[in-house]
Amino acid sequence: MMGLLYQEDEIDFDLQVLTADANGKPIGTFSQLDADDAFIGSGSTIFGRTLSVESENSAVFGEINYQLSDTMNLTLGARYFESESESASANTHPFFGFQGNPIEFQNRSTEDNKATFKANLT
């Protein structure tokens, strides 16, 4: 048995938390300004965050079985993978404001790869 895997993912996430009236309707619109903070000003914004992630994964794997005798089998297998991920995130409006300007994005990237093997005699 042999196989290949390839996968790409993109995730975009924006969170905007606002004050609401008794019916659950937002009061006002989202703002990044400290002056529009619901806790320290007369605004309606409580919290905001944005996140963007791109990832790429690939792998190749295989396994073979060999019958050594009527009562003994040998199984050998291997797998190799590579993984890469990049992300950018920022608080677009932190709790209680006081973020300063401009909004600073945190950029991160990771890479990983590994080979694994198995052997089994039954």
PDB file of C-alpha atoms in Angstrom:
ATOM      1  CA  MET A   1       0.000   0.000   0.000  1.00  0.00           C
ATOM      2  CA  MET A   2       1.256   3.498  -0.860  1.00  0.00           C
ATOM      3  CA  GLY A   3      -0.269   6.935  -0.627  1.00  0.00           C
ATOM      4  CA  LEU A   4       0.197  10.665  -1.021  1.00  0.00           C
ATOM      5  CA  LEU A   5      -1.371  13.585   0.811  1.00  0.00           C
ATOM      6  CA  TYR A   6      -1.452  17.258  -0.139  1.00  0.00           C
ATOM      7  CA  GLN A   7      -3.555  19.860   1.656  1.00  0.00           C
ATOM      8  CA  GLU A   8      -3.776  23.670   1.597  1.00  0.00           C
ATOM      9  CA  ASP A   9      -5.872  25.666   4.056  1.00  0.00           C
ATOM     10  CA  GLU A  10      -6.686  29.356   4.413  1.00  0.00           C
ATOM     11  CA  ILE A  11      -8.501  30.665   7.460  1.00  0.00           C
ATOM     12  CA  ASP A  12      -9.623  34.265   7.978  1.00  0.00           C
ATOM     13  CA  PHE A  13     -11.228  35.168  11.285  1.00  0.00           C
ATOM     14  CA  ASP A  14     -12.543  38.558  12.383  1.00  0.00           C
ATOM     15  CA  LEU A  15     -14.174  39.067  15.769  1.00  0.00           C
ATOM     16  CA  GLN A  16     -15.978  42.267  16.705  1.00  0.00           C
ATOM     17  CA  VAL A  17     -17.726  42.422  20.088  1.00  0.00           C
ATOM     18  CA  LEU A  18     -20.173  45.293  20.593  1.00  0.00           C
ATOM     19  CA  THR A  19     -22.586  46.359  23.292  1.00  0.00           C
ATOM     20  CA  ALA A  20     -26.208  45.412  22.647  1.00  0.00           C
ATOM     21  CA  ASP A  21     -29.652  46.593  23.663  1.00  0.00           C
ATOM     22  CA  ALA A  22     -32.224  44.497  25.550  1.00  0.00           C
ATOM     23  CA  ASN A  23     -33.235  42.806  22.275  1.00  0.00           C
ATOM     24  CA  GLY A  24     -29.675  41.775  21.423  1.00  0.00           C
ATOM     25  CA  LYS A  25     -29.238  44.342  18.637  1.00  0.00           C
ATOM     26  CA  PRO A  26     -25.808  46.008  18.477  1.00  0.00           C
ATOM     27  CA  ILE A  27     -25.655  49.578  19.707  1.00  0.00           C
ATOM     28  CA  GLY A  28     -23.479  51.449  17.240  1.00  0.00           C
ATOM     29  CA  THR A  29     -20.750  50.129  14.971  1.00  0.00           C
ATOM     30  CA  PHE A  30     -17.324  48.633  15.538  1.00  0.00           C
ATOM     31  CA  SER A  31     -14.460  51.095  15.946  1.00  0.00           C
ATOM     32  CA  GLN A  32     -10.738  50.710  16.541  1.00  0.00           C
ATOM     33  CA  LEU A  33     -10.535  54.031  18.388  1.00  0.00           C
ATOM     34  CA  ASP A  34     -10.051  54.156  22.169  1.00  0.00           C
ATOM     35  CA  ALA A  35     -12.603  56.990  22.304  1.00  0.00           C
ATOM     36  CA  ASP A  36     -15.267  54.544  21.103  1.00  0.00           C
ATOM     37  CA  ASP A  37     -14.552  51.989  23.847  1.00  0.00           C
ATOM     38  CA  ALA A  38     -17.654  50.913  25.795  1.00  0.00           C
ATOM     39  CA  PHE A  39     -15.763  50.778  29.124  1.00  0.00           C
ATOM     40  CA  ILE A  40     -13.760  54.012  29.071  1.00  0.00           C
ATOM     41  CA  GLY A  41     -15.842  56.180  26.735  1.00  0.00           C
ATOM     42  CA  SER A  42     -19.332  56.513  25.411  1.00  0.00           C
ATOM     43  CA  GLY A  43     -18.741  54.103  22.524  1.00  0.00           C
ATOM     44  CA  SER A  44     -20.122  50.676  21.740  1.00  0.00           C
ATOM     45  CA  THR A  45     -16.954  48.653  21.060  1.00  0.00           C
ATOM     46  CA  ILE A  46     -15.825  46.052  23.626  1.00  0.00           C
ATOM     47  CA  PHE A  47     -13.222  43.911  21.829  1.00  0.00           C
ATOM     48  CA  GLY A  48     -11.888  43.128  18.346  1.00  0.00           C
ATOM     49  CA  ARG A  49      -9.403  40.643  16.915  1.00  0.00           C
ATOM     50  CA  THR A  50      -8.351  39.523  13.443  1.00  0.00           C
ATOM     51  CA  LEU A  51      -6.454  36.392  12.406  1.00  0.00           C
ATOM     52  CA  SER A  52      -5.317  35.035   9.045  1.00  0.00           C
ATOM     53  CA  VAL A  53      -3.645  31.615   8.653  1.00  0.00           C
ATOM     54  CA  GLU A  54      -2.292  29.847   5.563  1.00  0.00           C
ATOM     55  CA  SER A  55      -0.986  26.289   5.821  1.00  0.00           C
ATOM     56  CA  GLU A  56       0.373  23.664   3.455  1.00  0.00           C
ATOM     57  CA  ASN A  57       0.875  19.989   4.320  1.00  0.00           C
ATOM     58  CA  SER A  58       2.210  17.107   2.253  1.00  0.00           C
ATOM     59  CA  ALA A  59       3.075  13.500   3.025  1.00  0.00           C
ATOM     60  CA  VAL A  60       4.071  10.278   1.343  1.00  0.00           C
ATOM     61  CA  PHE A  61       3.649   6.902   3.022  1.00  0.00           C
ATOM     62  CA  GLY A  62       3.825   3.222   2.312  1.00  0.00           C
ATOM     63  CA  GLU A  63       3.602  -0.207   3.893  1.00  0.00           C
ATOM     64  CA  ILE A  64       4.487  -3.681   2.701  1.00  0.00           C
ATOM     65  CA  ASN A  65       3.670  -7.088   4.153  1.00  0.00           C
ATOM     66  CA  TYR A  66       5.777 -10.133   3.452  1.00  0.00           C
ATOM     67  CA  GLN A  67       4.905 -13.671   4.515  1.00  0.00           C
ATOM     68  CA  LEU A  68       8.140 -15.268   5.721  1.00  0.00           C
ATOM     69  CA  SER A  69       6.532 -18.631   6.471  1.00  0.00           C
ATOM     70  CA  ASP A  70       3.118 -20.149   7.180  1.00  0.00           C
ATOM     71  CA  THR A  71       3.233 -18.708  10.696  1.00  0.00           C
ATOM     72  CA  MET A  72       5.402 -15.582  10.351  1.00  0.00           C
ATOM     73  CA  ASN A  73       4.703 -12.226   8.645  1.00  0.00           C
ATOM     74  CA  LEU A  74       6.946  -9.177   8.296  1.00  0.00           C
ATOM     75  CA  THR A  75       5.436  -5.693   7.966  1.00  0.00           C
ATOM     76  CA  LEU A  76       7.563  -2.656   7.058  1.00  0.00           C
ATOM     77  CA  GLY A  77       6.279   0.899   6.759  1.00  0.00           C
ATOM     78  CA  ALA A  78       7.488   4.468   6.346  1.00  0.00           C
ATOM     79  CA  ARG A  79       5.982   7.952   6.323  1.00  0.00           C
ATOM     80  CA  TYR A  80       7.488  11.357   5.528  1.00  0.00           C
ATOM     81  CA  PHE A  81       5.687  14.682   5.960  1.00  0.00           C
ATOM     82  CA  GLU A  82       6.343  18.391   5.505  1.00  0.00           C
ATOM     83  CA  SER A  83       4.232  21.126   7.061  1.00  0.00           C
ATOM     84  CA  GLU A  84       4.370  24.925   6.677  1.00  0.00           C
ATOM     85  CA  SER A  85       2.160  27.538   8.301  1.00  0.00           C
ATOM     86  CA  GLU A  86       2.075  31.350   8.269  1.00  0.00           C
ATOM     87  CA  SER A  87      -0.195  33.528  10.370  1.00  0.00           C
ATOM     88  CA  ALA A  88      -0.868  37.192  11.054  1.00  0.00           C
ATOM     89  CA  SER A  89      -2.970  38.335  13.991  1.00  0.00           C
ATOM     90  CA  ALA A  90      -3.790  41.546  15.819  1.00  0.00           C
ATOM     91  CA  ASN A  91      -6.097  42.921  18.448  1.00  0.00           C
ATOM     92  CA  THR A  92      -8.084  45.502  16.501  1.00  0.00           C
ATOM     93  CA  HIS A  93      -9.593  46.809  19.745  1.00  0.00           C
ATOM     94  CA  PRO A  94      -8.308  45.393  23.071  1.00  0.00           C
ATOM     95  CA  PHE A  95     -10.463  45.268  26.185  1.00  0.00           C
ATOM     96  CA  PHE A  96     -10.567  48.709  27.825  1.00  0.00           C
ATOM     97  CA  GLY A  97      -8.908  50.353  24.789  1.00  0.00           C
ATOM     98  CA  PHE A  98      -5.392  51.828  25.183  1.00  0.00           C
ATOM     99  CA  GLN A  99      -3.977  50.092  22.156  1.00  0.00           C
ATOM    100  CA  GLY A 100      -2.115  52.954  20.540  1.00  0.00           C
ATOM    101  CA  ASN A 101      -1.767  53.437  16.821  1.00  0.00           C
ATOM    102  CA  PRO A 102      -1.110  51.908  14.384  1.00  0.00           C
ATOM    103  CA  ILE A 103      -2.354  48.354  14.974  1.00  0.00           C
ATOM    104  CA  GLU A 104       0.628  46.018  15.144  1.00  0.00           C
ATOM    105  CA  PHE A 105       0.228  42.631  13.485  1.00  0.00           C
ATOM    106  CA  GLN A 106       2.067  39.632  14.914  1.00  0.00           C
ATOM    107  CA  ASN A 107       3.453  37.542  12.065  1.00  0.00           C
ATOM    108  CA  ARG A 108       4.485  33.959  12.727  1.00  0.00           C
ATOM    109  CA  SER A 109       5.653  31.095  10.555  1.00  0.00           C
ATOM    110  CA  THR A 110       6.511  27.481  11.282  1.00  0.00           C
ATOM    111  CA  GLU A 111       8.000  24.653   9.272  1.00  0.00           C
ATOM    112  CA  ASP A 112       8.309  21.018  10.235  1.00  0.00           C
ATOM    113  CA  ASN A 113       9.209  17.719   8.614  1.00  0.00           C
ATOM    114  CA  LYS A 114       9.813  14.223   9.868  1.00  0.00           C
ATOM    115  CA  ALA A 115      10.270  10.663   8.707  1.00  0.00           C
ATOM    116  CA  THR A 116       8.842   7.778  10.739  1.00  0.00           C
ATOM    117  CA  PHE A 117       9.317   4.067  10.237  1.00  0.00           C
ATOM    118  CA  LYS A 118       7.769   0.883  11.539  1.00  0.00           C
ATOM    119  CA  ALA A 119       8.645  -2.784  11.529  1.00  0.00           C
ATOM    120  CA  ASN A 120       6.527  -5.622  12.843  1.00  0.00           C
ATOM    121  CA  LEU A 121       7.204  -9.341  12.942  1.00  0.00           C
ATOM    122  CA  THR A 122       4.233 -11.566  13.792  1.00  0.00           C
TER     123      THR A 122
END
